[in-house]
XYZ file of N, CA and C in Angstrom:
297
model
N 0.840 -1.179 0.000
C 0.000 0.000 0.000
C 0.890 1.250 0.000
N 0.630 2.147 -0.923
C 1.409 3.378 -1.016
C 0.813 4.435 -0.091
N 1.675 5.101 0.653
C 1.232 6.146 1.567
C 0.993 7.447 0.796
N 0.056 8.237 1.281
C -0.225 9.531 0.678
C 1.027 10.404 0.662
N 1.840 10.296 1.687
C 3.072 11.071 1.783
C 4.003 10.803 0.604
N 3.932 9.609 0.033
C 4.801 9.232 -1.087
C 4.206 9.549 -2.463
N 2.944 9.933 -2.511
C 2.280 10.233 -3.778
C 2.757 11.576 -4.329
N 2.899 11.661 -5.626
C 3.208 12.938 -6.264
C 1.899 13.679 -6.521
N 1.935 14.993 -6.294
C 0.767 15.836 -6.536
C 1.197 17.063 -7.329
N 0.246 17.647 -8.018
C 0.492 18.859 -8.791
C -0.089 20.037 -8.027
N 0.744 21.022 -7.754
C 0.325 22.253 -7.089
C 0.272 23.353 -8.150
N -0.835 24.068 -8.229
C -1.008 25.137 -9.224
C -1.280 26.469 -8.536
N -0.786 27.540 -9.148
C -1.116 28.892 -8.711
C -1.296 29.736 -9.965
N -2.386 30.476 -10.026
C -2.672 31.294 -11.213
C -2.936 32.741 -10.813
N -2.562 33.643 -11.704
C -2.895 35.057 -11.574
C -3.712 35.434 -12.795
N -4.818 36.120 -12.567
C -5.684 36.523 -13.673
C -5.922 38.025 -13.626
N -6.338 38.563 -14.756
C -6.567 40.003 -14.849
C -7.944 40.410 -14.345
N -8.737 39.448 -13.914
C -10.049 39.734 -13.355
C -10.687 38.473 -12.822
N -11.672 38.646 -11.954
C -12.326 37.497 -11.336
C -13.340 36.838 -12.260
N -13.832 37.570 -13.234
C -14.843 37.054 -14.143
C -14.159 36.551 -15.411
N -14.258 35.252 -15.726
C -13.582 34.720 -16.910
C -14.086 35.305 -18.231
N -15.248 35.920 -18.232
C -15.754 36.546 -19.446
C -14.909 37.781 -19.789
N -14.445 38.484 -18.755
C -13.706 39.728 -18.970
C -12.229 39.623 -18.593
N -11.860 38.628 -17.800
C -10.483 38.486 -17.335
C -9.687 37.523 -18.192
N -8.375 37.588 -18.033
C -7.473 36.719 -18.788
C -6.432 36.143 -17.846
N -6.019 34.924 -18.115
C -4.932 34.311 -17.365
C -3.640 35.037 -17.717
N -2.902 35.490 -16.687
C -1.671 36.253 -16.912
C -0.431 35.455 -16.550
N -0.563 34.626 -15.537
C 0.597 33.879 -15.058
C 0.111 32.584 -14.430
N 0.889 31.539 -14.619
C 0.600 30.262 -13.984
C 1.922 29.680 -13.498
N 1.876 29.112 -12.321
C 3.052 28.441 -11.762
C 2.611 27.076 -11.253
N 3.534 26.110 -11.314
C 3.197 24.777 -10.832
C 4.451 24.052 -10.367
N 4.191 23.026 -9.588
C 5.249 22.124 -9.149
C 4.633 20.750 -8.940
N 5.379 19.725 -9.290
C 4.997 18.350 -8.994
C 5.851 17.942 -7.806
N 5.193 17.626 -6.694
C 5.929 17.346 -5.461
C 5.366 16.119 -4.757
N 6.148 15.619 -3.813
C 5.658 14.589 -2.901
C 5.956 15.066 -1.481
N 5.321 14.468 -0.525
C 5.483 14.875 0.863
C 6.862 14.608 1.427
N 7.682 13.849 0.735
C 9.006 13.509 1.258
C 10.094 14.468 0.803
N 9.754 15.448 -0.050
C 10.771 16.359 -0.575
C 11.031 17.503 0.397
N 12.249 18.010 0.356
C 12.626 19.125 1.217
C 12.350 20.444 0.512
N 12.415 21.536 1.243
C 12.186 22.856 0.674
C 13.128 23.165 -0.471
N 14.389 22.774 -0.337
C 15.371 23.031 -1.397
C 14.994 22.277 -2.670
N 14.543 21.049 -2.527
C 14.130 20.266 -3.693
C 12.904 20.886 -4.355
N 12.018 21.477 -3.556
C 10.801 22.065 -4.096
C 11.102 23.268 -4.980
N 11.999 24.129 -4.544
C 12.272 25.332 -5.330
C 12.864 24.989 -6.686
N 13.554 23.872 -6.796
C 14.096 23.446 -8.088
C 12.994 22.975 -9.046
N 11.825 22.662 -8.519
C 10.761 22.077 -9.331
C 9.637 23.051 -9.652
N 9.746 24.297 -9.231
C 8.692 25.275 -9.489
C 8.874 25.856 -10.891
N 7.823 25.796 -11.675
C 7.817 26.338 -13.034
C 6.819 27.496 -13.071
N 7.218 28.595 -13.665
C 6.346 29.759 -13.740
C 6.394 30.333 -15.152
N 5.231 30.684 -15.688
C 5.146 31.227 -17.043
C 4.224 32.444 -17.067
N 4.716 33.525 -17.650
C 3.839 34.643 -17.978
C 3.135 34.291 -19.280
N 1.884 34.700 -19.395
C 1.088 34.342 -20.561
C 0.740 35.598 -21.345
N 1.011 35.545 -22.634
C 0.754 36.671 -23.526
C -0.740 36.978 -23.554
N -1.056 38.246 -23.379
C -2.445 38.685 -23.447
C -2.859 38.871 -24.907
N -4.159 38.799 -25.194
C -4.615 39.140 -26.538
C -4.168 40.574 -26.879
N -3.943 40.843 -28.148
C -3.362 42.117 -28.591
C -4.167 43.334 -28.138
N -5.464 43.218 -28.026
C -6.307 44.373 -27.697
C -6.586 44.527 -26.196
N -5.872 43.788 -25.359
C -6.146 43.805 -23.916
C -5.070 44.593 -23.173
N -5.524 45.464 -22.284
C -4.654 46.202 -21.366
C -5.024 45.760 -19.951
N -4.012 45.589 -19.108
C -4.301 45.229 -17.718
C -4.904 46.421 -16.991
N -5.935 46.181 -16.200
C -6.477 47.261 -15.374
C -5.428 47.715 -14.343
N -5.447 49.008 -14.025
C -4.482 49.547 -13.053
C -4.524 48.813 -11.716
N -5.721 48.449 -11.292
C -5.832 47.759 -9.995
C -5.115 46.409 -10.020
N -5.114 45.724 -11.157
C -4.422 44.440 -11.271
C -2.911 44.656 -11.235
N -2.448 45.710 -11.887
C -1.017 46.033 -11.839
C -0.604 46.359 -10.411
N -1.438 47.107 -9.683
C -1.117 47.420 -8.278
C -1.051 46.154 -7.421
N -1.968 45.234 -7.651
C -2.029 44.013 -6.839
C -0.885 43.054 -7.176
N -0.630 42.846 -8.464
C 0.329 41.808 -8.887
C 1.722 42.335 -9.198
N 1.816 43.628 -9.506
C 3.100 44.174 -9.945
C 3.362 43.941 -11.430
N 2.476 43.223 -12.100
C 2.635 42.957 -13.533
C 2.017 44.082 -14.353
N 2.691 44.434 -15.435
C 2.194 45.459 -16.356
C 1.896 44.795 -17.699
N 1.079 45.450 -18.494
C 0.738 44.936 -19.824
C 2.012 44.624 -20.607
N 3.010 45.514 -20.522
C 4.271 45.321 -21.257
C 5.003 44.043 -20.819
N 4.870 43.683 -19.547
C 5.535 42.476 -19.043
C 5.028 41.222 -19.751
N 3.784 41.263 -20.193
C 3.162 40.078 -20.780
C 3.311 40.011 -22.298
N 3.848 41.064 -22.906
C 4.017 41.076 -24.361
C 4.953 39.964 -24.832
N 5.950 39.638 -24.017
C 6.888 38.562 -24.370
C 6.527 37.246 -23.698
N 5.311 37.172 -23.163
C 4.882 35.952 -22.498
C 4.682 34.807 -23.484
N 4.457 33.640 -22.921
C 4.212 32.444 -23.726
C 2.774 32.430 -24.228
N 2.541 31.728 -25.316
C 1.166 31.529 -25.783
C 0.466 30.558 -24.830
N -0.853 30.623 -24.815
C -1.616 29.704 -23.952
C -1.371 28.250 -24.349
N -1.238 27.991 -25.647
C -0.984 26.630 -26.122
C 0.360 26.115 -25.610
N 1.391 26.939 -25.658
C 2.716 26.535 -25.169
C 2.659 26.191 -23.676
N 1.993 27.040 -22.908
C 1.885 26.801 -21.460
C 1.072 25.541 -21.193
N 0.005 25.347 -21.935
C -0.818 24.139 -21.784
C 0.024 22.887 -22.029
N 0.843 22.898 -23.071
C 1.680 21.743 -23.384
C 2.695 21.481 -22.267
N 3.300 22.530 -21.729
C 4.239 22.356 -20.622
C 3.541 21.792 -19.380
N 2.339 22.272 -19.108
C 1.577 21.783 -17.967
C 1.186 20.318 -18.168
N 0.789 19.949 -19.371
C 0.446 18.553 -19.659
C 1.662 17.643 -19.487
N 2.844 18.127 -19.862
C 4.071 17.356 -19.641
C 4.279 17.098 -18.150
N 3.998 18.094 -17.327
C 4.144 17.922 -15.876
C 3.133 16.917 -15.351
N 1.910 16.978 -15.853
C 0.871 16.044 -15.415
C 1.215 14.624 -15.789
N 1.823 14.435 -16.946
C 2.217 13.088 -17.375
C 3.181 12.439 -16.405
N 3.920 13.230 -15.651
C 4.878 12.658 -14.688
C 4.204 12.058 -13.467
N 2.926 12.394 -13.257
C 2.239 11.854 -12.075
C 1.070 10.935 -12.405
N 0.661 10.909 -13.661
C -0.448 10.045 -14.060
C 0.124 8.676 -14.413
N -0.390 7.624 -13.800
C 0.125 6.287 -14.115
C -0.087 5.937 -15.591
N 0.914 5.336 -16.183
C 0.783 4.891 -17.582
C 0.174 3.506 -17.614
N -0.501 3.224 -18.701
C -1.174 1.910 -18.814
C -0.208 0.887 -19.360
């Protein structure tokens, strides 16, 4: 029997430009695949963070810049949503049992 402490889990953190998905956009996503037996030093090596390019016609609201410190210009060189999705799926594959 495998203990929960030994199981790998995916931890996600996201920053968005608004609370309503109709008007907001994903700006940043970070993740790590960890198990309960890893140390803090091992965890920091496994954290992945990506800024996500906003649609061309979108400007971040001032309140979001104040809260997150991110500016519209910071996201111009961000990754596409597809690229980030593929990287996240690669991370998930490391914890999903293969058949």
